[in-house]
PDB file of C-alpha atoms in Angstrom:
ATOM      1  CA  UNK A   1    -103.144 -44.069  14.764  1.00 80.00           C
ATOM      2  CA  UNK A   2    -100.069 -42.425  15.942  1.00 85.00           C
ATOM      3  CA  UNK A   3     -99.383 -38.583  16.954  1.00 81.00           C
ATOM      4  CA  UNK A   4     -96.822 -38.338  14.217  1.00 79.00           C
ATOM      5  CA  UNK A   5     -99.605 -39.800  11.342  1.00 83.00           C
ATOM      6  CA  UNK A   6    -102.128 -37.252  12.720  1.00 84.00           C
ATOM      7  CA  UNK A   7    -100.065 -34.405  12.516  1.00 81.00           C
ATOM      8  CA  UNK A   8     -99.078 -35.514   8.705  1.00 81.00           C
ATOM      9  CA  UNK A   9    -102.934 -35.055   7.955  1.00 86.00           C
ATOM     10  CA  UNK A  10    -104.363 -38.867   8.239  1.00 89.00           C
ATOM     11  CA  UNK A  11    -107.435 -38.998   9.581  1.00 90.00           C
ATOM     12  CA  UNK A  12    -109.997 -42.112  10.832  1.00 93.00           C
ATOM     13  CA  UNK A  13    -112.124 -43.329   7.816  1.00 93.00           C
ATOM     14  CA  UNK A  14    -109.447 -42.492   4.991  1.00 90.00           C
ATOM     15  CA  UNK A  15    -108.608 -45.344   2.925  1.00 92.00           C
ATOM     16  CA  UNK A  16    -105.075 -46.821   3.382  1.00 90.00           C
ATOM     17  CA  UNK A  17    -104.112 -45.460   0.118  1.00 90.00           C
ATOM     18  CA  UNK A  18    -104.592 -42.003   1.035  1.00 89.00           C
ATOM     19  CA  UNK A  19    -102.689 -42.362   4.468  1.00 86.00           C
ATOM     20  CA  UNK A  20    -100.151 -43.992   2.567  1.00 85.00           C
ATOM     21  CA  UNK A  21     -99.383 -41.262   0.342  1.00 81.00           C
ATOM     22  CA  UNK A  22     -99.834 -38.240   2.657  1.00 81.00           C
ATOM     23  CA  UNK A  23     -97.174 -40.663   4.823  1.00 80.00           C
ATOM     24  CA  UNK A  24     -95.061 -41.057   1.867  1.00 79.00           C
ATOM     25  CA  UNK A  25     -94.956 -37.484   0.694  1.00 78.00           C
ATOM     26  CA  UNK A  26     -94.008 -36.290   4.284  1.00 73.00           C
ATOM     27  CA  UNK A  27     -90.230 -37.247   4.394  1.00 65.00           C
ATOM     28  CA  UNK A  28     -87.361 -39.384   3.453  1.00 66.00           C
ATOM     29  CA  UNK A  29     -87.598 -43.235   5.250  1.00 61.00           C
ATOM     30  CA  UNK A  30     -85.192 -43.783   7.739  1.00 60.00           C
ATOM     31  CA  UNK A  31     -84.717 -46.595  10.189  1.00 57.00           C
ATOM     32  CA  UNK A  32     -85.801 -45.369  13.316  1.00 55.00           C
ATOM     33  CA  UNK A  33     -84.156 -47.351  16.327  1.00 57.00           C
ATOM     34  CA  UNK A  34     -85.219 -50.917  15.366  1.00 56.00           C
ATOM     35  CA  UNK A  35     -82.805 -52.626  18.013  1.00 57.00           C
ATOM     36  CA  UNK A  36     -84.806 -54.820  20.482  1.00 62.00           C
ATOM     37  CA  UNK A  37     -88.356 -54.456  18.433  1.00 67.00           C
ATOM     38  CA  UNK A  38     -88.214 -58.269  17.119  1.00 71.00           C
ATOM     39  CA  UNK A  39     -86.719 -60.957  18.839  1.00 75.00           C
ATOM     40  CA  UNK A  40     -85.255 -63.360  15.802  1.00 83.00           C
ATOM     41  CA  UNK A  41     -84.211 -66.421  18.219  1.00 86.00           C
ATOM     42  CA  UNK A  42     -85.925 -69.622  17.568  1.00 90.00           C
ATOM     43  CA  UNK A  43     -86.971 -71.225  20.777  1.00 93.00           C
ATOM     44  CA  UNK A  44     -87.198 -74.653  21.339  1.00 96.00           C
ATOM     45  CA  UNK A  45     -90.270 -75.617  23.568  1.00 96.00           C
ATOM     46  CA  UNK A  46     -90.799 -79.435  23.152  1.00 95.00           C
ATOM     47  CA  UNK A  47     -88.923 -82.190  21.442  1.00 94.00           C
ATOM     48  CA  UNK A  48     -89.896 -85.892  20.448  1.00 93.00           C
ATOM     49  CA  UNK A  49     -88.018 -88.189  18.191  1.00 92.00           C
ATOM     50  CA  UNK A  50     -90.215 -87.071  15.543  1.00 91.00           C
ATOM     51  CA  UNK A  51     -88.632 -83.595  15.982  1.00 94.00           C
ATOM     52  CA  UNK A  52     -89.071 -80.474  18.075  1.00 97.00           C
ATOM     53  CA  UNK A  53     -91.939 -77.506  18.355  1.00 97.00           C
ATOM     54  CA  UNK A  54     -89.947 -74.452  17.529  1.00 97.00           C
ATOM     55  CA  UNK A  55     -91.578 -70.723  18.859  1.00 97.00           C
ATOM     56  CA  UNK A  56     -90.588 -68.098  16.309  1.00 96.00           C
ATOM     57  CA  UNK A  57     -92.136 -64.821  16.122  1.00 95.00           C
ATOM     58  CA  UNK A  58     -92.532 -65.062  12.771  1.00 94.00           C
ATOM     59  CA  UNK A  59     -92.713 -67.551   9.854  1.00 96.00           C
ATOM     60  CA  UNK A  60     -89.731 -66.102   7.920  1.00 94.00           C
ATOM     61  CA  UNK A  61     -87.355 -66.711  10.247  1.00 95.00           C
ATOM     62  CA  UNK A  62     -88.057 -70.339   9.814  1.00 96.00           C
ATOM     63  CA  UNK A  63     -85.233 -72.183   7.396  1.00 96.00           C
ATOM     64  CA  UNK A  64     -83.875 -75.778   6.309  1.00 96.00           C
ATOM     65  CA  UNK A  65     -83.396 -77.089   9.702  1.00 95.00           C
ATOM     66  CA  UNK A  66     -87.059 -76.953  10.557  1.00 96.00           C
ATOM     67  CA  UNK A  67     -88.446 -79.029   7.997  1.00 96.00           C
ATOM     68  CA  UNK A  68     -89.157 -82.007  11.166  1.00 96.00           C
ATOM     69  CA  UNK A  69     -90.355 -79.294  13.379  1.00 97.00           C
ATOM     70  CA  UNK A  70     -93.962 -77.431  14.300  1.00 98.00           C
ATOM     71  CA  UNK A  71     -93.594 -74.422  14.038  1.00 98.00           C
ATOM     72  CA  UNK A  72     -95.198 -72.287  16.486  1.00 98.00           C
ATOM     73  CA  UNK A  73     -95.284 -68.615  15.289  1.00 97.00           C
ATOM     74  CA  UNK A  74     -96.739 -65.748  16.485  1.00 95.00           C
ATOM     75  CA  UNK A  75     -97.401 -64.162  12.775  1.00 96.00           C
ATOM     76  CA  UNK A  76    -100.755 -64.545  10.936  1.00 96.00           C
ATOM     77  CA  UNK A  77    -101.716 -67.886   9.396  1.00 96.00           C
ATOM     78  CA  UNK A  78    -102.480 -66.234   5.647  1.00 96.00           C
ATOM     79  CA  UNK A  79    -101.314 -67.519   2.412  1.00 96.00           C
ATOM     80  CA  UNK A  80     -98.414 -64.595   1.771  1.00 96.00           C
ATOM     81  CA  UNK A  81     -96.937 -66.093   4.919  1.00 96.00           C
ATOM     82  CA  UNK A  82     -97.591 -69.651   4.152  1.00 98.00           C
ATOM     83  CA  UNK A  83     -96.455 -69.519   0.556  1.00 97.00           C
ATOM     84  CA  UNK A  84     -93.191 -67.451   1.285  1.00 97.00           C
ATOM     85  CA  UNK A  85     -92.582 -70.332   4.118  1.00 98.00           C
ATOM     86  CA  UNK A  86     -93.428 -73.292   2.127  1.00 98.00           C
ATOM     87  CA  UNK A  87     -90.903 -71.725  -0.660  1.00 97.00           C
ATOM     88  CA  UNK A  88     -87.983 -72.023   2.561  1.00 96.00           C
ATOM     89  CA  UNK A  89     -89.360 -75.465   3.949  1.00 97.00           C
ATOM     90  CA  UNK A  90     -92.125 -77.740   4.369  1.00 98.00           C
ATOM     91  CA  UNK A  91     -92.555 -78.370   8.238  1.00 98.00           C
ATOM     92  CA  UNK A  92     -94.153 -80.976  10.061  1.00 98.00           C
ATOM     93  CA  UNK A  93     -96.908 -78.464  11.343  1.00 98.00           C
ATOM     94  CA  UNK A  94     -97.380 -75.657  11.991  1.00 99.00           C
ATOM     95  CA  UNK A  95     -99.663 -73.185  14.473  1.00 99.00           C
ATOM     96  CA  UNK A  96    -100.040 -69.318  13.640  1.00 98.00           C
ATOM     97  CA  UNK A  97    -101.974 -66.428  14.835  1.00 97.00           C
ATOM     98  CA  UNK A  98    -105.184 -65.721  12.897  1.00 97.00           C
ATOM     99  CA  UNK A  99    -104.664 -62.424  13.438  1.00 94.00           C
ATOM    100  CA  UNK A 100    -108.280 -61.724  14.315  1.00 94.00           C
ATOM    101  CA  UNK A 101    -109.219 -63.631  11.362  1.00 94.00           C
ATOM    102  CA  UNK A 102    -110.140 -60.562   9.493  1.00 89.00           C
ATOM    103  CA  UNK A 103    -112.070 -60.564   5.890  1.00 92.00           C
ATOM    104  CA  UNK A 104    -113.063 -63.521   4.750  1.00 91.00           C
ATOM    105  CA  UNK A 105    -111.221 -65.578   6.987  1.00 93.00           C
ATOM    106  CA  UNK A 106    -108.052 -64.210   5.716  1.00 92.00           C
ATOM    107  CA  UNK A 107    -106.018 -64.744   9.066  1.00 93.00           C
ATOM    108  CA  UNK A 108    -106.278 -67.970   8.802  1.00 96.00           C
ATOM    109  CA  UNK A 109    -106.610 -68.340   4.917  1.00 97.00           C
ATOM    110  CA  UNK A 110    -103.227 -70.784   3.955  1.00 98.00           C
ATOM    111  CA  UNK A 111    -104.707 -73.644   6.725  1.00 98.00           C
ATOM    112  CA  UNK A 112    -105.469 -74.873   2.929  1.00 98.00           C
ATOM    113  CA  UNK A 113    -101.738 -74.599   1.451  1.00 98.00           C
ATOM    114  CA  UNK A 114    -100.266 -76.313   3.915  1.00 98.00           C
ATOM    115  CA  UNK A 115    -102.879 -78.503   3.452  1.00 98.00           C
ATOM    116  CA  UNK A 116    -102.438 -79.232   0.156  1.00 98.00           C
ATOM    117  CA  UNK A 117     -98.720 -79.389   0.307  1.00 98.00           C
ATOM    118  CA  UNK A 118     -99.257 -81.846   3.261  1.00 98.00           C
ATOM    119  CA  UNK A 119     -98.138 -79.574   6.398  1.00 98.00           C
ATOM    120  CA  UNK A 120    -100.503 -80.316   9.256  1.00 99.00           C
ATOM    121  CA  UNK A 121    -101.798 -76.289  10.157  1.00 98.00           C
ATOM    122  CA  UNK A 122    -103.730 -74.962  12.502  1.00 99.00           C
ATOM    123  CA  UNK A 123    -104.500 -70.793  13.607  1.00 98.00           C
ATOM    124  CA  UNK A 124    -104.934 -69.777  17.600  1.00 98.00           C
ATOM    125  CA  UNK A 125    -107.039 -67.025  18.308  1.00 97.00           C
ATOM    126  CA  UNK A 126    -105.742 -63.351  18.149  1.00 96.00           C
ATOM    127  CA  UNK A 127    -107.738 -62.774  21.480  1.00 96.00           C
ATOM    128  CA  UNK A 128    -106.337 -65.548  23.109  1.00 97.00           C
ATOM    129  CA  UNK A 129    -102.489 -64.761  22.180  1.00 96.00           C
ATOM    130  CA  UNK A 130    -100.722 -61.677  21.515  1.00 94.00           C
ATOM    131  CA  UNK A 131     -99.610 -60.963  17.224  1.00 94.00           C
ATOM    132  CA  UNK A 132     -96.033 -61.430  17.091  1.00 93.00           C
ATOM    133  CA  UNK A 133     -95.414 -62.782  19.553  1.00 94.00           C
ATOM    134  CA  UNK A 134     -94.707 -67.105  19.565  1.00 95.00           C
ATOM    135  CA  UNK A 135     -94.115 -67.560  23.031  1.00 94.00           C
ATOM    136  CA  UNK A 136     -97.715 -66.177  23.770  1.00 96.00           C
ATOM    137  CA  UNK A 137     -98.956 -68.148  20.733  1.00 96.00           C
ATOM    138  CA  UNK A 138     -97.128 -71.139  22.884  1.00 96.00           C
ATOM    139  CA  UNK A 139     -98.205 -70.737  25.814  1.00 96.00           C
ATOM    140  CA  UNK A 140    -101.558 -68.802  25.815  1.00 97.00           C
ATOM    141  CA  UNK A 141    -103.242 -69.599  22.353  1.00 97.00           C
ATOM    142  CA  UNK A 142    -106.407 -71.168  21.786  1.00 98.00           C
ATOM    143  CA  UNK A 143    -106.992 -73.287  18.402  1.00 98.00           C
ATOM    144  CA  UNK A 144    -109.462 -71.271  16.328  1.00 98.00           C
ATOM    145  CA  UNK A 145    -109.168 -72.947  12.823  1.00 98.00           C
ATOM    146  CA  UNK A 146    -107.082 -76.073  11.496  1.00 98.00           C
ATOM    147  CA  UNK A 147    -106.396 -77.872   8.512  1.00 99.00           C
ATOM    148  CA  UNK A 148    -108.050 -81.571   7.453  1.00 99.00           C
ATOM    149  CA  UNK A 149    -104.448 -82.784   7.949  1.00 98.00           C
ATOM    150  CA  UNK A 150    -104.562 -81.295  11.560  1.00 99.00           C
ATOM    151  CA  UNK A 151    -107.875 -82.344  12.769  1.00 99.00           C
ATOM    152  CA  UNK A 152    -106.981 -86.047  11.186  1.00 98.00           C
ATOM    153  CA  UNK A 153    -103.935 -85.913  13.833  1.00 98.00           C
ATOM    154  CA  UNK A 154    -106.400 -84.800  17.010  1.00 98.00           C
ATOM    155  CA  UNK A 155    -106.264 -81.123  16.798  1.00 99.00           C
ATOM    156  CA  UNK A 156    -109.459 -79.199  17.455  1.00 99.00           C
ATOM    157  CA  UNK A 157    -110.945 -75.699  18.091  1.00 98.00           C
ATOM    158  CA  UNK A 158    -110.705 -74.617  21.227  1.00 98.00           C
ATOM    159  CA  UNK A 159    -107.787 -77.044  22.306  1.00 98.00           C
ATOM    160  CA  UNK A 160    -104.731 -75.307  24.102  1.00 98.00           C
ATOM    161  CA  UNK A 161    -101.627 -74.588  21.360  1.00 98.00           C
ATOM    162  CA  UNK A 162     -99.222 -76.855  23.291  1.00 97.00           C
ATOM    163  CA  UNK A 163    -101.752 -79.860  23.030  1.00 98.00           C
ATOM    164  CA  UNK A 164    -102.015 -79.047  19.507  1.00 98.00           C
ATOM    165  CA  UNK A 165     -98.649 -78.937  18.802  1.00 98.00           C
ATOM    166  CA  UNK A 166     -98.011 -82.282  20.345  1.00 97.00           C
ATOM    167  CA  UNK A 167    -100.529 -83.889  18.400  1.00 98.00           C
ATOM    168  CA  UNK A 168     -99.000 -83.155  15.585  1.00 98.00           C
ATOM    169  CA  UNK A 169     -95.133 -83.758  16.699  1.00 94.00           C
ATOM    170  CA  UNK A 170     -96.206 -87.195  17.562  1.00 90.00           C
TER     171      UNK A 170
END
């Protein structure tokens, strides 16, 4: 929790609804110096002739052009970030953060979407990569959770997010 939020009157242990309003009631939203706080360039990491592993710090920056890529992103892996991406594209793969996993496996929850719309997924570990950030995701994560599709194609928990990623590009 942030100075500003204290002084508005939240408090540890209040429920996110609460916050929310005392938040909401406190002024009129403005944009306050955004530039530099995501970085929207897709990088490319590794290529194949089966396509490319593409780093992007989030799935919805993902479009047309990646549908032969794995994506590597550094969002979370749940289904209101797998469903808005498979309504853009259907990738070859991709790898997300599980964002610590949270309840009920919720981090990691649309492994089964893709899944089911026959994307090869798999999560790395929030503790082993930083949130937001696809380079780290890249170059850091650990596997924590994958698909059927993925483990069928060699990936596994606790495997590096590179050598995931290339099991699934090839």
């Amino acid at each position: 929790m942030n100075a500003m939020a204290t002084a508005l009157g939240v408090r540890i242990g209040m429920s996110a609804r609460e916050a929310a309003h005392l938040i909401i009631r406190a002024s009129e939203p403005r944009v306050i110096g955004d530039a530099g706080l995501v970085d929207h360039t897709c990088y490319v990491v590794d290529e194949a002739q089966a396509g490319r592993v593409v780093c992007l710090d989030t799935l919805a920056f993902a479009d047309a052009g990646n549908a032969r890529d794995v994506l590597c992103a550094g969002s979370h892996g749940g289904r209101v970030n797998v469903d808005a991406l498979l309504r853009i594209v259907k990738p070859r793969g991709v790898i997300a953060s599980d964002g610590g996993m949270a309840k009920d496996r919720s981090g990691a929850s649309g492994l089964a979407m893709l899944d089911d719309a026959g994307v090869a997924g798999a999560t790395v570990s929030a503790w082993s990569a930083r949130i937001g950030d696809a380079r780290s995701s890249w170059g850091d994560g650990v596997i924590s959770a994958m698909n059927a599709r993925a483990a069928r194609l060699g990936v596994a928990v606790g495997q590096p997010a590179r050598t995931a990623a290339r099991h699934i590009l090839d």
